[in-house]
PDB file of C-alpha atoms in Angstrom:
ATOM      1  CA  MET A  14       0.000   0.000   0.000  1.00 46.00           C
ATOM      2  CA  GLU A  15       1.314   3.429  -0.961  1.00 66.00           C
ATOM      3  CA  SER A  16       2.494   5.499   2.006  1.00 89.00           C
ATOM      4  CA  ASP A  17       0.717   8.710   2.954  1.00 95.00           C
ATOM      5  CA  VAL A  18       2.290  12.137   2.494  1.00 96.00           C
ATOM      6  CA  LEU A  19       1.809  12.620   6.240  1.00 97.00           C
ATOM      7  CA  THR A  20       3.324  10.327   8.842  1.00 97.00           C
ATOM      8  CA  GLU A  21       2.208  10.026  12.450  1.00 97.00           C
ATOM      9  CA  ILE A  22       4.893  11.175  14.869  1.00 98.00           C
ATOM     10  CA  SER A  23       5.662   9.101  17.951  1.00 97.00           C
ATOM     11  CA  PRO A  24       4.956  10.923  21.248  1.00 96.00           C
ATOM     12  CA  THR A  25       8.622  10.424  22.097  1.00 97.00           C
ATOM     13  CA  ARG A  26       9.412  12.861  19.256  1.00 98.00           C
ATOM     14  CA  TYR A  27       6.879  15.557  20.115  1.00 98.00           C
ATOM     15  CA  PHE A  28       9.693  17.615  21.601  1.00 97.00           C
ATOM     16  CA  GLU A  29      11.231  17.835  18.105  1.00 98.00           C
ATOM     17  CA  VAL A  30       7.974  19.256  16.727  1.00 98.00           C
ATOM     18  CA  LEU A  31       7.825  21.767  19.562  1.00 98.00           C
ATOM     19  CA  GLU A  32      11.377  22.912  18.850  1.00 98.00           C
ATOM     20  CA  THR A  33      10.474  23.572  15.219  1.00 97.00           C
ATOM     21  CA  LEU A  34       7.300  25.437  16.161  1.00 97.00           C
ATOM     22  CA  ARG A  35       9.293  27.702  18.468  1.00 97.00           C
ATOM     23  CA  THR A  36      11.045  29.132  15.409  1.00 96.00           C
ATOM     24  CA  ASP A  37       7.744  30.787  14.453  1.00 96.00           C
ATOM     25  CA  TRP A  38       6.940  32.331  17.845  1.00 96.00           C
ATOM     26  CA  PRO A  39       4.439  33.759  18.718  1.00 97.00           C
ATOM     27  CA  HIS A  40       2.544  32.825  15.539  1.00 97.00           C
ATOM     28  CA  SER A  41       2.779  29.153  16.489  1.00 97.00           C
ATOM     29  CA  ILE A  42       1.582  29.761  20.044  1.00 98.00           C
ATOM     30  CA  HIS A  43      -1.765  27.975  19.652  1.00 98.00           C
ATOM     31  CA  VAL A  44      -0.522  24.708  18.171  1.00 98.00           C
ATOM     32  CA  TYR A  45       2.527  24.725  20.465  1.00 98.00           C
ATOM     33  CA  TYR A  46       0.558  24.957  23.693  1.00 98.00           C
ATOM     34  CA  LEU A  47      -2.173  22.659  22.388  1.00 97.00           C
ATOM     35  CA  ILE A  48       0.417  19.894  21.899  1.00 97.00           C
ATOM     36  CA  LYS A  49       1.927  20.513  25.333  1.00 97.00           C
ATOM     37  CA  ASN A  50      -1.478  20.459  26.992  1.00 96.00           C
ATOM     38  CA  PHE A  51      -2.605  17.247  25.311  1.00 95.00           C
ATOM     39  CA  ILE A  52       0.633  15.553  26.358  1.00 94.00           C
ATOM     40  CA  LYS A  53      -0.532  16.267  29.908  1.00 94.00           C
ATOM     41  CA  TRP A  54      -4.151  15.256  29.281  1.00 92.00           C
ATOM     42  CA  ILE A  55      -3.152  11.960  27.663  1.00 90.00           C
ATOM     43  CA  ASN A  56      -1.295  11.028  30.844  1.00 88.00           C
ATOM     44  CA  LEU A  57      -4.279  11.959  33.005  1.00 88.00           C
ATOM     45  CA  MET A  58      -7.158  10.515  30.990  1.00 83.00           C
ATOM     46  CA  ASP A  59      -7.830   7.144  29.393  1.00 79.00           C
ATOM     47  CA  GLY A  60      -8.997   6.983  25.793  1.00 75.00           C
ATOM     48  CA  MET A  61      -7.837  10.447  24.768  1.00 82.00           C
ATOM     49  CA  ASP A  62      -7.358  10.476  20.980  1.00 89.00           C
ATOM     50  CA  PHE A  63      -4.495  12.755  19.938  1.00 95.00           C
ATOM     51  CA  LYS A  64      -2.134  12.450  16.975  1.00 97.00           C
ATOM     52  CA  VAL A  65       0.595  14.611  15.433  1.00 98.00           C
ATOM     53  CA  PHE A  66       1.580  14.289  11.762  1.00 98.00           C
ATOM     54  CA  CYS A  67       4.475  15.692   9.726  1.00 97.00           C
ATOM     55  CA  PRO A  68       5.437  15.208   6.059  1.00 96.00           C
ATOM     56  CA  GLN A  69       7.481  12.025   5.638  1.00 94.00           C
ATOM     57  CA  SER A  70       8.068  11.866   9.414  1.00 96.00           C
ATOM     58  CA  ASN A  71      10.243  14.996   9.165  1.00 96.00           C
ATOM     59  CA  THR A  72       9.697  17.020  12.332  1.00 97.00           C
ATOM     60  CA  LYS A  73      11.951  19.778  10.997  1.00 95.00           C
ATOM     61  CA  ASP A  74       9.892  20.260   7.836  1.00 92.00           C
ATOM     62  CA  GLY A  75       7.843  23.015   9.452  1.00 94.00           C
ATOM     63  CA  VAL A  76       4.419  21.577   8.591  1.00 95.00           C
ATOM     64  CA  VAL A  77       2.362  20.073  11.420  1.00 97.00           C
ATOM     65  CA  LEU A  78      -1.123  18.553  11.353  1.00 97.00           C
ATOM     66  CA  ILE A  79      -2.923  17.810  14.620  1.00 97.00           C
ATOM     67  CA  GLN A  80      -5.832  15.408  14.985  1.00 97.00           C
ATOM     68  CA  ALA A  81      -7.527  15.547  18.378  1.00 94.00           C
ATOM     69  CA  LYS A  82     -10.687  14.136  19.872  1.00 86.00           C
ATOM     70  CA  PRO A  83     -11.023  15.569  23.398  1.00 73.00           C
ATOM     71  CA  ASN A  84     -14.374  13.811  23.843  1.00 68.00           C
ATOM     72  CA  ASP A  85     -16.787  11.613  21.904  1.00 67.00           C
ATOM     73  CA  ALA A  86     -18.673  14.620  20.554  1.00 64.00           C
ATOM     74  CA  TYR A  87     -15.819  16.598  19.019  1.00 76.00           C
ATOM     75  CA  LEU A  88     -13.137  15.716  16.456  1.00 86.00           C
ATOM     76  CA  MET A  89     -10.913  18.566  15.345  1.00 93.00           C
ATOM     77  CA  TYR A  90      -7.837  19.227  13.232  1.00 96.00           C
ATOM     78  CA  MET A  91      -5.245  21.954  13.312  1.00 97.00           C
ATOM     79  CA  ILE A  92      -2.675  22.786  10.656  1.00 96.00           C
ATOM     80  CA  HIS A  93       0.357  25.023  10.983  1.00 96.00           C
ATOM     81  CA  SER A  94       3.332  25.881   8.838  1.00 95.00           C
ATOM     82  CA  VAL A  95       6.334  27.883   9.973  1.00 94.00           C
ATOM     83  CA  HIS A  96       6.945  28.833   6.332  1.00 85.00           C
ATOM     84  CA  LYS A  97       5.849  32.078   4.757  1.00 76.00           C
ATOM     85  CA  ASN A  98       6.834  31.911   1.074  1.00 82.00           C
ATOM     86  CA  GLU A  99       4.288  31.056  -1.599  1.00 80.00           C
ATOM     87  CA  ASN A 100       5.965  27.858  -2.814  1.00 81.00           C
ATOM     88  CA  ASP A 101       5.915  26.304   0.640  1.00 83.00           C
ATOM     89  CA  LEU A 102       2.282  27.254   1.167  1.00 86.00           C
ATOM     90  CA  THR A 103       1.362  25.728  -2.196  1.00 87.00           C
ATOM     91  CA  LYS A 104       3.126  22.558  -1.076  1.00 89.00           C
ATOM     92  CA  LEU A 105       0.994  22.562   2.068  1.00 92.00           C
ATOM     93  CA  LYS A 106      -2.196  22.683   0.009  1.00 92.00           C
ATOM     94  CA  GLU A 107      -1.033  19.684  -2.032  1.00 94.00           C
ATOM     95  CA  ILE A 108      -0.321  17.774   1.195  1.00 95.00           C
ATOM     96  CA  LEU A 109      -3.849  18.427   2.432  1.00 95.00           C
ATOM     97  CA  LYS A 110      -5.296  17.382  -0.940  1.00 94.00           C
ATOM     98  CA  GLU A 111      -3.370  14.124  -1.056  1.00 95.00           C
ATOM     99  CA  THR A 112      -3.416  12.895   2.524  1.00 96.00           C
ATOM    100  CA  ASN A 113      -5.826  10.204   3.655  1.00 95.00           C
ATOM    101  CA  VAL A 114      -5.496  11.256   7.286  1.00 96.00           C
ATOM    102  CA  ILE A 115      -8.525  13.525   6.821  1.00 96.00           C
ATOM    103  CA  ASN A 116     -11.840  12.084   5.658  1.00 93.00           C
ATOM    104  CA  TRP A 117     -13.191  14.930   3.533  1.00 93.00           C
ATOM    105  CA  SER A 118     -16.493  13.148   2.909  1.00 91.00           C
ATOM    106  CA  GLN A 119     -17.658  14.026   6.411  1.00 90.00           C
ATOM    107  CA  ARG A 120     -17.864  17.224   8.434  1.00 92.00           C
ATOM    108  CA  VAL A 121     -14.314  18.376   9.230  1.00 94.00           C
ATOM    109  CA  SER A 122     -13.472  21.052  11.815  1.00 95.00           C
ATOM    110  CA  PHE A 123     -10.229  23.040  11.746  1.00 97.00           C
ATOM    111  CA  GLU A 124      -9.214  25.027  14.821  1.00 97.00           C
ATOM    112  CA  ALA A 125      -7.303  28.311  14.904  1.00 97.00           C
ATOM    113  CA  THR A 126      -5.941  28.344  11.359  1.00 97.00           C
ATOM    114  CA  HIS A 127      -3.422  31.171  10.985  1.00 96.00           C
ATOM    115  CA  GLU A 128      -4.527  33.965   8.645  1.00 96.00           C
ATOM    116  CA  LYS A 129      -1.668  33.190   6.216  1.00 94.00           C
ATOM    117  CA  LEU A 130      -3.070  29.646   5.746  1.00 95.00           C
ATOM    118  CA  ASN A 131      -6.793  30.381   5.522  1.00 94.00           C
ATOM    119  CA  PRO A 132      -6.656  31.226   1.771  1.00 93.00           C
ATOM    120  CA  ILE A 133      -5.235  27.725   1.224  1.00 93.00           C
ATOM    121  CA  LEU A 134      -8.204  26.156   2.986  1.00 95.00           C
ATOM    122  CA  LYS A 135     -10.583  28.259   0.870  1.00 95.00           C
ATOM    123  CA  GLU A 136      -8.879  27.083  -2.327  1.00 95.00           C
ATOM    124  CA  LEU A 137      -8.930  23.513  -1.072  1.00 95.00           C
ATOM    125  CA  ALA A 138     -12.675  23.715  -0.469  1.00 96.00           C
ATOM    126  CA  GLU A 139     -13.262  24.934  -4.016  1.00 95.00           C
ATOM    127  CA  GLU A 140     -11.101  22.211  -5.555  1.00 94.00           C
ATOM    128  CA  LYS A 141     -12.778  19.488  -3.499  1.00 94.00           C
ATOM    129  CA  ASN A 142     -16.245  21.000  -4.069  1.00 94.00           C
ATOM    130  CA  LEU A 143     -16.803  21.422  -0.336  1.00 96.00           C
ATOM    131  CA  LYS A 144     -18.554  24.089   1.675  1.00 96.00           C
ATOM    132  CA  TYR A 145     -16.210  26.005   3.977  1.00 96.00           C
ATOM    133  CA  ASP A 146     -17.596  28.213   6.737  1.00 96.00           C
ATOM    134  CA  HIS A 147     -15.223  29.996   9.065  1.00 95.00           C
ATOM    135  CA  TYR A 148     -15.282  32.419  11.972  1.00 96.00           C
ATOM    136  CA  ASP A 149     -12.600  34.998  12.595  1.00 97.00           C
ATOM    137  CA  TYR A 150     -10.843  35.537  15.926  1.00 98.00           C
ATOM    138  CA  HIS A 151      -8.192  37.954  17.103  1.00 98.00           C
ATOM    139  CA  GLN A 152      -5.334  36.065  18.718  1.00 98.00           C
ATOM    140  CA  VAL A 153      -3.702  38.158  21.437  1.00 98.00           C
ATOM    141  CA  TRP A 154      -0.902  37.456  23.900  1.00 98.00           C
ATOM    142  CA  LEU A 155       0.942  38.827  26.882  1.00 96.00           C
ATOM    143  CA  PRO A 156       4.636  37.821  26.806  1.00 89.00           C
ATOM    144  CA  SER A 157       5.478  36.011  30.049  1.00 81.00           C
ATOM    145  CA  MET A 158       8.200  38.501  31.022  1.00 82.00           C
ATOM    146  CA  LYS A 159       5.565  41.247  30.814  1.00 88.00           C
ATOM    147  CA  ALA A 160       2.920  39.185  32.603  1.00 85.00           C
ATOM    148  CA  GLN A 161       5.266  38.385  35.487  1.00 83.00           C
ATOM    149  CA  ASN A 162       5.174  42.088  36.366  1.00 90.00           C
ATOM    150  CA  ILE A 163       1.408  42.046  36.867  1.00 90.00           C
ATOM    151  CA  LYS A 164       0.404  43.621  40.163  1.00 89.00           C
ATOM    152  CA  LEU A 165      -2.961  42.486  41.487  1.00 88.00           C
ATOM    153  CA  GLU A 166      -4.877  45.252  43.206  1.00 86.00           C
ATOM    154  CA  ASN A 167      -6.334  44.679  46.640  1.00 89.00           C
ATOM    155  CA  LEU A 168      -9.933  43.508  46.552  1.00 92.00           C
ATOM    156  CA  SER A 169     -12.664  44.938  48.725  1.00 92.00           C
ATOM    157  CA  ASN A 170     -13.121  43.117  52.007  1.00 92.00           C
ATOM    158  CA  ASN A 171     -16.155  41.131  50.861  1.00 95.00           C
ATOM    159  CA  LEU A 172     -14.506  39.696  47.713  1.00 97.00           C
ATOM    160  CA  GLU A 173     -11.934  36.966  47.126  1.00 97.00           C
ATOM    161  CA  LEU A 174     -10.318  35.076  44.252  1.00 97.00           C
ATOM    162  CA  ARG A 175     -10.586  31.287  44.356  1.00 97.00           C
ATOM    163  CA  ASN A 176      -9.803  28.444  41.997  1.00 98.00           C
ATOM    164  CA  LEU A 177     -12.844  27.082  40.204  1.00 98.00           C
ATOM    165  CA  GLU A 178     -13.861  23.536  41.098  1.00 98.00           C
ATOM    166  CA  GLU A 179     -15.727  20.850  39.177  1.00 97.00           C
ATOM    167  CA  GLN A 180     -18.980  21.949  40.810  1.00 97.00           C
ATOM    168  CA  HIS A 181     -18.694  25.254  38.916  1.00 98.00           C
ATOM    169  CA  ALA A 182     -18.635  23.579  35.492  1.00 98.00           C
ATOM    170  CA  ASP A 183     -22.409  23.873  35.091  1.00 98.00           C
ATOM    171  CA  ILE A 184     -22.554  27.656  35.461  1.00 98.00           C
ATOM    172  CA  VAL A 185     -19.517  28.099  33.201  1.00 98.00           C
ATOM    173  CA  ASN A 186     -20.995  25.806  30.539  1.00 98.00           C
ATOM    174  CA  ASN A 187     -24.486  27.317  30.722  1.00 97.00           C
ATOM    175  CA  THR A 188     -23.140  30.831  30.119  1.00 97.00           C
ATOM    176  CA  TRP A 189     -20.540  29.835  27.514  1.00 96.00           C
ATOM    177  CA  ALA A 190     -21.296  31.143  24.027  1.00 93.00           C
ATOM    178  CA  TYR A 191     -20.181  27.810  22.536  1.00 92.00           C
ATOM    179  CA  LYS A 192     -22.314  25.520  24.691  1.00 93.00           C
ATOM    180  CA  ARG A 193     -23.209  22.415  22.694  1.00 90.00           C
ATOM    181  CA  PRO A 194     -23.715  18.667  23.202  1.00 88.00           C
ATOM    182  CA  GLY A 195     -20.577  17.390  24.940  1.00 85.00           C
ATOM    183  CA  SER A 196     -19.367  20.850  25.989  1.00 91.00           C
ATOM    184  CA  LEU A 197     -19.913  20.225  29.710  1.00 94.00           C
ATOM    185  CA  GLU A 198     -17.162  17.595  29.644  1.00 90.00           C
ATOM    186  CA  PHE A 199     -14.999  20.096  27.774  1.00 90.00           C
ATOM    187  CA  VAL A 200     -15.544  22.681  30.509  1.00 95.00           C
ATOM    188  CA  GLN A 201     -14.936  20.152  33.291  1.00 96.00           C
ATOM    189  CA  ASN A 202     -11.597  19.177  31.742  1.00 93.00           C
ATOM    190  CA  SER A 203     -10.551  22.825  31.472  1.00 96.00           C
ATOM    191  CA  ILE A 204     -11.332  23.442  35.150  1.00 97.00           C
ATOM    192  CA  VAL A 205     -10.117  20.151  36.642  1.00 96.00           C
ATOM    193  CA  LEU A 206      -7.145  19.277  34.409  1.00 96.00           C
ATOM    194  CA  ASN A 207      -6.015  22.846  33.736  1.00 97.00           C
ATOM    195  CA  LYS A 208      -7.332  25.680  35.880  1.00 98.00           C
ATOM    196  CA  GLY A 209      -9.995  28.298  36.282  1.00 98.00           C
ATOM    197  CA  ILE A 210     -10.172  31.323  38.570  1.00 98.00           C
ATOM    198  CA  GLY A 211     -13.351  32.933  39.846  1.00 98.00           C
ATOM    199  CA  LEU A 212     -14.185  36.064  41.795  1.00 98.00           C
ATOM    200  CA  PHE A 213     -16.464  35.254  44.723  1.00 98.00           C
ATOM    201  CA  GLU A 214     -18.258  37.089  47.464  1.00 97.00           C
ATOM    202  CA  LYS A 215     -16.899  35.699  50.709  1.00 96.00           C
ATOM    203  CA  GLY A 216     -19.070  32.896  52.000  1.00 94.00           C
ATOM    204  CA  CYS A 217     -20.664  32.344  48.577  1.00 96.00           C
ATOM    205  CA  ASP A 218     -20.087  29.182  46.525  1.00 96.00           C
ATOM    206  CA  SER A 219     -21.077  30.690  43.159  1.00 97.00           C
ATOM    207  CA  PRO A 220     -18.637  32.976  41.276  1.00 98.00           C
ATOM    208  CA  MET A 221     -19.564  36.404  39.947  1.00 98.00           C
ATOM    209  CA  SER A 222     -16.878  36.409  37.229  1.00 98.00           C
ATOM    210  CA  TRP A 223     -14.438  33.804  35.942  1.00 98.00           C
ATOM    211  CA  ASN A 224     -11.856  32.787  33.360  1.00 98.00           C
ATOM    212  CA  THR A 225     -10.377  29.380  32.524  1.00 98.00           C
ATOM    213  CA  ILE A 226      -7.456  27.743  30.741  1.00 98.00           C
ATOM    214  CA  GLN A 227      -8.938  25.865  27.795  1.00 96.00           C
ATOM    215  CA  HIS A 228      -7.813  22.718  25.948  1.00 94.00           C
ATOM    216  CA  PHE A 229      -5.308  24.761  23.905  1.00 95.00           C
ATOM    217  CA  TYR A 230      -3.872  26.215  27.124  1.00 96.00           C
ATOM    218  CA  GLY A 231      -5.125  29.666  26.306  1.00 97.00           C
ATOM    219  CA  LEU A 232      -7.492  31.869  28.298  1.00 98.00           C
ATOM    220  CA  GLY A 233     -11.171  31.385  27.544  1.00 96.00           C
ATOM    221  CA  MET A 234     -14.770  31.147  28.738  1.00 97.00           C
ATOM    222  CA  LEU A 235     -14.386  34.609  30.312  1.00 97.00           C
ATOM    223  CA  TYR A 236     -17.733  35.704  31.728  1.00 96.00           C
ATOM    224  CA  THR A 237     -19.212  38.059  34.289  1.00 97.00           C
ATOM    225  CA  LEU A 238     -22.785  37.672  35.474  1.00 98.00           C
ATOM    226  CA  GLU A 239     -24.883  40.564  34.194  1.00 96.00           C
ATOM    227  CA  GLU A 240     -25.641  42.058  37.610  1.00 97.00           C
ATOM    228  CA  TYR A 241     -21.904  42.387  38.350  1.00 96.00           C
ATOM    229  CA  ARG A 242     -20.737  43.954  35.094  1.00 94.00           C
ATOM    230  CA  LYS A 243     -18.936  47.291  34.600  1.00 93.00           C
ATOM    231  CA  LYS A 244     -17.034  46.828  37.848  1.00 94.00           C
ATOM    232  CA  GLY A 245     -13.742  45.606  36.331  1.00 94.00           C
ATOM    233  CA  TYR A 246     -14.235  42.031  37.526  1.00 96.00           C
ATOM    234  CA  ALA A 247     -13.367  40.496  34.139  1.00 95.00           C
ATOM    235  CA  SER A 248     -10.003  42.252  34.311  1.00 96.00           C
ATOM    236  CA  VAL A 249      -9.407  40.971  37.843  1.00 96.00           C
ATOM    237  CA  VAL A 250      -9.869  37.275  36.965  1.00 97.00           C
ATOM    238  CA  THR A 251      -7.989  37.618  33.669  1.00 97.00           C
ATOM    239  CA  LEU A 252      -4.985  39.262  35.323  1.00 96.00           C
ATOM    240  CA  ALA A 253      -4.941  36.688  38.137  1.00 96.00           C
ATOM    241  CA  LEU A 254      -4.967  33.758  35.724  1.00 96.00           C
ATOM    242  CA  SER A 255      -2.421  35.417  33.427  1.00 96.00           C
ATOM    243  CA  LYS A 256      -0.034  35.912  36.340  1.00 94.00           C
ATOM    244  CA  ASP A 257      -0.388  32.241  37.315  1.00 94.00           C
ATOM    245  CA  LEU A 258       0.527  31.208  33.767  1.00 95.00           C
ATOM    246  CA  ALA A 259       3.434  33.640  33.546  1.00 93.00           C
ATOM    247  CA  ASP A 260       4.828  32.469  36.874  1.00 91.00           C
ATOM    248  CA  SER A 261       4.989  28.995  35.294  1.00 92.00           C
ATOM    249  CA  GLY A 262       6.879  30.353  32.263  1.00 92.00           C
ATOM    250  CA  ILE A 263       3.836  30.243  29.975  1.00 95.00           C
ATOM    251  CA  ASP A 264       2.827  33.146  27.738  1.00 96.00           C
ATOM    252  CA  PRO A 265      -0.863  33.971  28.404  1.00 97.00           C
ATOM    253  CA  TYR A 266      -2.892  34.240  25.223  1.00 98.00           C
ATOM    254  CA  ALA A 267      -6.496  34.172  24.032  1.00 98.00           C
ATOM    255  CA  CYS A 268      -8.601  33.930  20.896  1.00 98.00           C
ATOM    256  CA  ILE A 269     -11.405  36.504  20.830  1.00 97.00           C
ATOM    257  CA  LEU A 270     -14.238  36.581  18.297  1.00 96.00           C
ATOM    258  CA  HIS A 271     -13.665  39.525  15.968  1.00 95.00           C
ATOM    259  CA  ASP A 272     -16.865  41.338  16.988  1.00 95.00           C
ATOM    260  CA  ASN A 273     -16.647  40.682  20.741  1.00 93.00           C
ATOM    261  CA  ILE A 274     -15.854  44.300  21.506  1.00 93.00           C
ATOM    262  CA  PRO A 275     -16.109  44.072  25.333  1.00 90.00           C
ATOM    263  CA  SER A 276     -13.525  41.257  25.507  1.00 92.00           C
ATOM    264  CA  LEU A 277     -11.241  42.890  22.950  1.00 95.00           C
ATOM    265  CA  THR A 278     -11.377  46.112  24.942  1.00 94.00           C
ATOM    266  CA  THR A 279     -10.639  44.308  28.225  1.00 92.00           C
ATOM    267  CA  PHE A 280      -7.601  42.479  26.870  1.00 96.00           C
ATOM    268  CA  ASP A 281      -6.299  45.611  25.157  1.00 96.00           C
ATOM    269  CA  LYS A 282      -6.484  47.591  28.394  1.00 95.00           C
ATOM    270  CA  LEU A 283      -4.582  44.807  30.170  1.00 95.00           C
ATOM    271  CA  GLY A 284      -1.677  45.150  27.719  1.00 94.00           C
ATOM    272  CA  PHE A 285      -2.281  42.111  25.516  1.00 97.00           C
ATOM    273  CA  GLU A 286      -0.790  42.449  22.035  1.00 96.00           C
ATOM    274  CA  LYS A 287      -2.283  41.231  18.779  1.00 97.00           C
ATOM    275  CA  ILE A 288      -0.521  38.321  17.078  1.00 97.00           C
ATOM    276  CA  CYS A 289      -2.768  37.697  14.073  1.00 97.00           C
ATOM    277  CA  VAL A 290      -6.248  36.628  13.036  1.00 98.00           C
ATOM    278  CA  VAL A 291      -7.057  32.929  13.323  1.00 98.00           C
ATOM    279  CA  HIS A 292     -10.005  31.088  11.848  1.00 97.00           C
ATOM    280  CA  TRP A 293     -12.220  28.339  13.215  1.00 97.00           C
ATOM    281  CA  GLY A 294     -13.490  26.602  10.082  1.00 96.00           C
ATOM    282  CA  VAL A 295     -15.810  23.764   9.140  1.00 96.00           C
ATOM    283  CA  PHE A 296     -15.701  21.801   5.881  1.00 96.00           C
ATOM    284  CA  SER A 297     -18.842  19.947   4.872  1.00 94.00           C
ATOM    285  CA  PRO A 298     -20.194  18.328   1.689  1.00 91.00           C
ATOM    286  CA  LYS A 299     -22.250  20.673  -0.459  1.00 86.00           C
ATOM    287  CA  SER A 300     -25.946  19.877  -0.605  1.00 72.00           C
ATOM    288  CA  VAL A 301     -26.944  18.199  -3.829  1.00 45.00           C
TER     289      VAL A 301
END
């Protein structure tokens, strides 16, 4: 049987892929931290489906395809290339056309595709006669050296920051804009396996505002209950979680929907810098 243009990389060689991705920092931040986080999740959870592919098993090639299934309800892919010239990007399109790793006859989700690669996915959809819908996000980051200098202001006497616990997954999921079948497990994993921080009234078990570290090890699910808005609470939980990440040597980052003005404004005021636009896209067969 003819070999595929993409070869699965052994987990023992993931460090080689990470080294290559670091050459494109911070534009590779999403795929880099996603790989690192799933290495952790695989060791903590049974049945986690996660695979890394490179052309001809060459981890230095600069092209990486991720296949991940965090739960039974969600299969996703992510593609990244450290290259920027047109010839290399054309080569990437040919790889995606030829590989059998992806079953294009079914619904296929791509996460956080860098803006330089999205035109390739559009062309691919046309050539394969597929429908391609995508949503645009601003990817922003706070370099860890900058985040380590975060100074948390004193809270009023009746408020306190606490780590979220599994019992808080319901309220986070129910207010999450991307709630869907299977998303509760997604939220639970973010809180239990990664971390979430909430702002609480002392003596109260339900948070007023919160932020979490998602499956790609970026900030997400930021929310403040309506009755507590315009008090700066979203900034408080975001800064607290960012400082925790920075103290661990991790660059805090987030992906914010392009028209989510309140979140974009909050992160801008906190000193986050724009990296690029990334696209969450879905391929599906065109209706006959």
